[in-house]
């Protein structure tokens, strides 16, 4: 049988399991007495072993087997968990991850003999332990029903194996809710059933209890449990399939073009007198909106998918740096477009490394400063209008503005004796490539590369990066990204006869420009809007429009990026439109406030303004 | 105290054979029925610990009898006795509430295993 | 064709200059299109045009070669591919598509009115000179990193 076509699936599922293993190990390590994680670890490794063996990846299977044996010994309390055990388990899970990747890439090799020996030694503790009275098997908390996948194998010599399988299902039903029975009942009634039955059960019973009940159906060869396949666990049990992301990307691109074509059709229909055309255009418009919503929804992925790799990172960093760091995550369920999510991992990585390396102090320093010895890094996601805010905060030493300023002056002697740095100015300085204030340049976040890399990536996504820092108290980085890149609702503004698109995600409101409300804020023109002083930007001046004099009545768009507001004065507002931000090769010297370009409903290109850069 | 059994089959040969197998194993056969209707009636009066039930019987089949009995007593322990090729009917009987089944021709050991399972 | 090398080229006019671009880098020739100006990038960039749903950055050949625009020119955009990226070059008039024997083309020569660094070669056609433009050199100062 040709197994190569299963390699992708093997890799994807193994990665999922391994990532889960890392999570479980971290959880367990935090509370070594709580063994809840062991069962999950065991099952995941067991699954990888089975898949690896099926694929013929003997190296993977062997390593998984050794690891599984150790976990089994721990599970049955034949082996005691010591501090070194976690180190070994982490090492083995890492090695298994590598083995999986290598095997899938066609470079199978035997596992590291040193690691295998270490695993065997750890497992072998069992033999040395005197066979005292067996400890009572640990029962997991049984109060809440858990979903599990069950595999039942009916003995080959049994008669009417299908009916036997039905009995097994009935027995299982006495302990919980059973679903997804495979093969389905109608096939069980026929003779072609091969004796392998699978179903899902939601039950509060332990696996041992379930297995015992199922075995009373008779003629059962084996009962196996697996963590349920990643079927959505929410009520109603929605069915899911895996879709190749590239396919989704292509679909999205086509929908983007459909959206543009729809707008164009709308314009044409508006110019025509044909009511049938207008009606068809309306109908098309609604249909396209529906498709657009669905496709975007299909691309939304919880940020937890990216977050899950960081606990391990912080753990390793804190060990390498000799620091104590607690890492907390919030808002893992917040969803983002997959294409943004794929890009956001790197910036987050840099910021988290920075926080661990430069932010959190050593335990001694912290204690001297009257702080708890254990530092804290928080990674949090939250939804804010049409954008998502990702926050990386630490309770570390904060950024020493005086030192940053001194360093900046040394780099750039022309720099004036500027007053204290505002947060914005601070960010501009530390986000310069290669800037660092680190006393000793540690290998961790290098020469401050973190912030400038993060800044560049976030800007490429149409997002913004902000910083807040209090000396001695900590630093917070805020990344703000749009929910989805592909299609953006935008306000179209005219300046000197040219049209510019403003993503609605950053538009707080529009007001009429009132010259009487003009004031000054730190020697800049500003506008008083509802008793708030907002600095103004005149779009005509900004884009150096040479056309026509400005009209007397000018709408003003209040842009809001985080807490910062800007009043953008334009000549006219010419409507709203769904735009697809299209790529183009930007000429040198393109101003930072140009965030991209798009094609409008009438077919003309228009520039998309970057709200964050309009200030 | 040994378990009491009600044996239901329209063929005397089968009833005899089943009764013999069970009696030798120490069960007490307290009654026999040759139709589904009789089975239901005798179950109510005898309250046996176990029922063996043929599927195909005149005057109310075995499956219908299972349904009737389980309506009164959902915990009734009924062992279906089926011939080869009746898998669909066995499945139906299980859905109706039968707790296990054996397939003719009977092997005494399998019958006893099934009985043990049903009685738990 | 080592024994009789030929140059395939698109011949066009920018102001008073007869120019050629090697056919190998020309992807398409478009009629004049209204471009959306990009602020802040200088006169040499005409702006963005929509080519069947794709955005194309168009450079202004007249500005690049410091040639006056001629009233009678229809205008055209020559789409070239440089370093894997496509750019439009706005020209006055597309004249011809030529196949010239390589010996009719001389390596770089000094010509009046044009920066020699932009000249890849000079050829003669119907008794008049034409300049084979070094498109890479032409767009290099304009295009982003």
mmCIF file of C-alpha atoms in Angstrom, chain A residues 204-401:
data_model
loop_
_atom_site.group_PDB
_atom_site.id
_atom_site.type_symbol
_atom_site.label_atom_id
_atom_site.label_comp_id
_atom_site.label_asym_id
_atom_site.label_seq_id
_atom_site.Cartn_x
_atom_site.Cartn_y
_atom_site.Cartn_z
ATOM 1 C CA UNK A 204 -18.297 10.896 33.468
ATOM 2 C CA UNK A 205 -17.173 7.308 33.900
ATOM 3 C CA UNK A 206 -13.509 6.401 33.975
ATOM 4 C CA UNK A 207 -12.013 4.558 31.077
ATOM 5 C CA UNK A 208 -11.763 1.436 33.160
ATOM 6 C CA UNK A 209 -15.440 1.601 33.993
ATOM 7 C CA UNK A 210 -16.337 2.181 30.379
ATOM 8 C CA UNK A 211 -14.169 -0.654 29.160
ATOM 9 C CA UNK A 212 -15.664 -3.028 31.727
ATOM 10 C CA UNK A 213 -19.187 -2.121 30.697
ATOM 11 C CA UNK A 214 -18.408 -2.513 27.022
ATOM 12 C CA UNK A 215 -16.789 -5.874 27.631
ATOM 13 C CA UNK A 216 -20.045 -7.226 29.083
ATOM 14 C CA UNK A 217 -21.293 -7.226 25.501
ATOM 15 C CA UNK A 218 -19.156 -10.353 25.110
ATOM 16 C CA UNK A 219 -16.687 -11.524 22.475
ATOM 17 C CA UNK A 220 -14.698 -8.305 22.804
ATOM 18 C CA UNK A 221 -11.062 -8.527 21.864
ATOM 19 C CA UNK A 222 -10.032 -5.021 22.829
ATOM 20 C CA UNK A 223 -11.361 -1.676 23.963
ATOM 21 C CA UNK A 224 -9.206 1.363 23.288
ATOM 22 C CA UNK A 225 -9.584 4.996 24.123
ATOM 23 C CA UNK A 226 -8.305 8.037 22.379
ATOM 24 C CA UNK A 227 -8.681 11.713 22.988
ATOM 25 C CA UNK A 228 -11.455 12.740 20.674
ATOM 26 C CA UNK A 229 -10.523 13.944 17.239
ATOM 27 C CA UNK A 230 -10.626 17.721 17.180
ATOM 28 C CA UNK A 231 -14.307 17.825 16.526
ATOM 29 C CA UNK A 232 -15.806 21.007 17.846
ATOM 30 C CA UNK A 233 -16.844 20.257 21.371
ATOM 31 C CA UNK A 234 -19.513 22.923 21.577
ATOM 32 C CA UNK A 235 -23.111 21.953 21.913
ATOM 33 C CA UNK A 236 -24.702 20.333 18.952
ATOM 34 C CA UNK A 237 -21.453 18.690 17.894
ATOM 35 C CA UNK A 238 -20.838 20.531 14.618
ATOM 36 C CA UNK A 239 -19.118 18.422 12.020
ATOM 37 C CA UNK A 240 -15.805 19.575 10.655
ATOM 38 C CA UNK A 241 -13.425 18.695 7.899
ATOM 39 C CA UNK A 242 -9.858 19.703 7.289
ATOM 40 C CA UNK A 243 -9.373 22.121 4.435
ATOM 41 C CA UNK A 244 -6.081 22.923 2.805
ATOM 42 C CA UNK A 245 -5.260 26.500 3.734
ATOM 43 C CA UNK A 246 -4.103 27.286 0.210
ATOM 44 C CA UNK A 247 -7.513 26.393 -1.046
ATOM 45 C CA UNK A 248 -9.066 28.755 1.451
ATOM 46 C CA UNK A 249 -6.626 31.456 0.373
ATOM 47 C CA UNK A 250 -7.566 31.021 -3.258
ATOM 48 C CA UNK A 251 -11.218 31.063 -2.335
ATOM 49 C CA UNK A 252 -10.701 34.257 -0.394
ATOM 50 C CA UNK A 253 -8.888 35.875 -3.287
ATOM 51 C CA UNK A 254 -11.707 34.984 -5.636
ATOM 52 C CA UNK A 255 -14.253 36.314 -3.214
ATOM 53 C CA UNK A 256 -12.214 39.517 -3.039
ATOM 54 C CA UNK A 257 -12.453 39.865 -6.778
ATOM 55 C CA UNK A 258 -16.127 39.034 -6.640
ATOM 56 C CA UNK A 259 -16.614 41.845 -4.139
ATOM 57 C CA UNK A 260 -14.888 44.297 -6.467
ATOM 58 C CA UNK A 261 -16.914 43.067 -9.432
ATOM 59 C CA UNK A 262 -20.083 43.424 -7.405
ATOM 60 C CA UNK A 263 -19.256 47.050 -6.663
ATOM 61 C CA UNK A 264 -18.598 47.640 -10.331
ATOM 62 C CA UNK A 265 -21.905 46.013 -11.258
ATOM 63 C CA UNK A 266 -23.626 48.263 -8.734
ATOM 64 C CA UNK A 267 -22.189 51.334 -10.426
ATOM 65 C CA UNK A 268 -23.254 50.162 -13.877
ATOM 66 C CA UNK A 269 -26.726 49.234 -12.689
ATOM 67 C CA UNK A 270 -27.037 52.674 -11.136
ATOM 68 C CA UNK A 271 -26.247 54.296 -14.455
ATOM 69 C CA UNK A 272 -28.785 52.195 -16.304
ATOM 70 C CA UNK A 273 -32.548 52.723 -16.388
ATOM 71 C CA UNK A 274 -33.260 49.018 -16.476
ATOM 72 C CA UNK A 275 -35.091 48.042 -13.267
ATOM 73 C CA UNK A 276 -34.386 44.352 -13.895
ATOM 74 C CA UNK A 277 -30.671 45.063 -13.915
ATOM 75 C CA UNK A 278 -30.949 47.035 -10.681
ATOM 76 C CA UNK A 279 -32.840 44.212 -9.050
ATOM 77 C CA UNK A 280 -30.343 41.620 -10.207
ATOM 78 C CA UNK A 281 -27.500 43.785 -8.978
ATOM 79 C CA UNK A 282 -29.134 44.028 -5.544
ATOM 80 C CA UNK A 283 -29.622 40.314 -5.390
ATOM 81 C CA UNK A 284 -26.038 39.645 -6.456
ATOM 82 C CA UNK A 285 -24.874 42.063 -3.849
ATOM 83 C CA UNK A 286 -26.660 40.224 -1.068
ATOM 84 C CA UNK A 287 -25.413 36.854 -2.267
ATOM 85 C CA UNK A 288 -21.839 38.062 -2.469
ATOM 86 C CA UNK A 289 -22.087 39.525 1.037
ATOM 87 C CA UNK A 290 -23.265 36.171 2.286
ATOM 88 C CA UNK A 291 -20.395 34.306 0.661
ATOM 89 C CA UNK A 292 -17.928 36.863 1.919
ATOM 90 C CA UNK A 293 -19.130 36.484 5.496
ATOM 91 C CA UNK A 294 -18.921 32.712 5.314
ATOM 92 C CA UNK A 295 -15.468 32.640 3.794
ATOM 93 C CA UNK A 296 -14.100 35.064 6.332
ATOM 94 C CA UNK A 297 -15.676 33.000 9.102
ATOM 95 C CA UNK A 298 -14.067 29.872 7.684
ATOM 96 C CA UNK A 299 -10.684 31.539 7.910
ATOM 97 C CA UNK A 300 -11.042 32.702 11.476
ATOM 98 C CA UNK A 301 -8.810 30.805 13.857
ATOM 99 C CA UNK A 302 -8.416 31.193 17.618
ATOM 100 C CA UNK A 303 -5.212 32.988 18.605
ATOM 101 C CA UNK A 304 -4.616 30.148 21.055
ATOM 102 C CA UNK A 305 -3.198 28.217 18.085
ATOM 103 C CA UNK A 306 -0.254 30.590 18.062
ATOM 104 C CA UNK A 307 -0.133 31.244 21.787
ATOM 105 C CA UNK A 308 0.347 27.607 22.693
ATOM 106 C CA UNK A 309 3.991 27.546 21.738
ATOM 107 C CA UNK A 310 4.976 30.339 24.092
ATOM 108 C CA UNK A 311 4.639 28.721 27.529
ATOM 109 C CA UNK A 312 7.376 26.325 26.582
ATOM 110 C CA UNK A 313 9.501 29.154 25.207
ATOM 111 C CA UNK A 314 9.218 31.168 28.391
ATOM 112 C CA UNK A 315 9.942 28.136 30.493
ATOM 113 C CA UNK A 316 13.126 27.403 28.563
ATOM 114 C CA UNK A 317 14.143 31.055 28.573
ATOM 115 C CA UNK A 318 13.670 31.430 32.287
ATOM 116 C CA UNK A 319 15.820 28.396 32.885
ATOM 117 C CA UNK A 320 18.541 29.641 30.558
ATOM 118 C CA UNK A 321 18.444 33.119 32.063
ATOM 119 C CA UNK A 322 18.312 31.939 35.652
ATOM 120 C CA UNK A 323 15.078 33.819 36.242
ATOM 121 C CA UNK A 324 11.736 32.830 37.657
ATOM 122 C CA UNK A 325 8.961 33.720 35.283
ATOM 123 C CA UNK A 326 5.319 32.923 35.389
ATOM 124 C CA UNK A 327 3.641 33.061 32.016
ATOM 125 C CA UNK A 328 -0.062 33.661 31.727
ATOM 126 C CA UNK A 329 -2.281 33.707 28.697
ATOM 127 C CA UNK A 330 -5.678 35.331 28.293
ATOM 128 C CA UNK A 331 -8.188 35.450 25.486
ATOM 129 C CA UNK A 332 -6.948 32.381 23.607
ATOM 130 C CA UNK A 333 -10.403 31.996 22.125
ATOM 131 C CA UNK A 334 -10.311 35.340 20.306
ATOM 132 C CA UNK A 335 -10.299 34.708 16.584
ATOM 133 C CA UNK A 336 -8.205 36.202 13.819
ATOM 134 C CA UNK A 337 -7.916 35.630 10.121
ATOM 135 C CA UNK A 338 -5.600 32.698 9.591
ATOM 136 C CA UNK A 339 -3.307 34.675 7.296
ATOM 137 C CA UNK A 340 -2.747 37.303 9.984
ATOM 138 C CA UNK A 341 -2.391 34.704 12.665
ATOM 139 C CA UNK A 342 0.364 33.000 10.695
ATOM 140 C CA UNK A 343 2.302 36.252 10.597
ATOM 141 C CA UNK A 344 1.737 37.364 14.150
ATOM 142 C CA UNK A 345 3.725 34.595 15.807
ATOM 143 C CA UNK A 346 7.105 36.131 15.027
ATOM 144 C CA UNK A 347 6.426 39.605 16.377
ATOM 145 C CA UNK A 348 4.978 38.060 19.532
ATOM 146 C CA UNK A 349 8.003 35.820 19.874
ATOM 147 C CA UNK A 350 10.336 38.807 19.726
ATOM 148 C CA UNK A 351 8.339 40.774 22.253
ATOM 149 C CA UNK A 352 8.060 37.857 24.657
ATOM 150 C CA UNK A 353 11.767 37.172 24.408
ATOM 151 C CA UNK A 354 12.424 40.812 25.044
ATOM 152 C CA UNK A 355 10.205 40.747 28.089
ATOM 153 C CA UNK A 356 11.938 37.667 29.483
ATOM 154 C CA UNK A 357 15.413 38.902 28.669
ATOM 155 C CA UNK A 358 15.308 42.635 29.270
ATOM 156 C CA UNK A 359 12.091 43.070 31.220
ATOM 157 C CA UNK A 360 12.026 40.536 34.037
ATOM 158 C CA UNK A 361 14.837 40.951 36.578
ATOM 159 C CA UNK A 362 16.688 38.167 38.347
ATOM 160 C CA UNK A 363 14.991 36.939 41.541
ATOM 161 C CA UNK A 364 17.587 38.687 43.740
ATOM 162 C CA UNK A 365 17.145 42.024 42.001
ATOM 163 C CA UNK A 366 13.387 41.699 42.236
ATOM 164 C CA UNK A 367 13.480 40.932 45.931
ATOM 165 C CA UNK A 368 15.741 43.903 46.563
ATOM 166 C CA UNK A 369 13.195 46.037 44.732
ATOM 167 C CA UNK A 370 10.459 44.683 46.982
ATOM 168 C CA UNK A 371 8.840 42.632 44.229
ATOM 169 C CA UNK A 372 7.918 38.959 44.369
ATOM 170 C CA UNK A 373 10.876 36.882 43.163
ATOM 171 C CA UNK A 374 8.797 35.376 40.417
ATOM 172 C CA UNK A 375 8.257 37.727 37.493
ATOM 173 C CA UNK A 376 5.166 37.639 35.352
ATOM 174 C CA UNK A 377 4.648 37.900 31.628
ATOM 175 C CA UNK A 378 1.116 38.158 30.356
ATOM 176 C CA UNK A 379 0.072 37.502 26.784
ATOM 177 C CA UNK A 380 -3.492 38.601 26.260
ATOM 178 C CA UNK A 381 -5.813 38.954 23.300
ATOM 179 C CA UNK A 382 -8.931 41.081 23.157
ATOM 180 C CA UNK A 383 -11.371 42.128 20.496
ATOM 181 C CA UNK A 384 -11.709 45.854 19.894
ATOM 182 C CA UNK A 385 -14.136 47.025 17.246
ATOM 183 C CA UNK A 386 -12.857 45.526 13.962
ATOM 184 C CA UNK A 387 -9.425 44.809 15.261
ATOM 185 C CA UNK A 388 -7.742 42.512 17.717
ATOM 186 C CA UNK A 389 -5.348 43.772 20.353
ATOM 187 C CA UNK A 390 -2.555 41.504 21.490
ATOM 188 C CA UNK A 391 -0.797 42.571 24.642
ATOM 189 C CA UNK A 392 2.574 41.433 25.926
ATOM 190 C CA UNK A 393 3.187 42.836 29.399
ATOM 191 C CA UNK A 394 5.794 42.153 31.998
ATOM 192 C CA UNK A 395 6.146 43.356 35.561
ATOM 193 C CA UNK A 396 9.870 43.812 35.152
ATOM 194 C CA UNK A 397 12.219 46.728 35.364
ATOM 195 C CA UNK A 398 10.578 48.900 32.709
ATOM 196 C CA UNK A 399 12.514 50.935 30.210
ATOM 197 C CA UNK A 400 14.933 53.526 31.536
ATOM 198 C CA UNK A 401 14.090 56.512 29.377
#
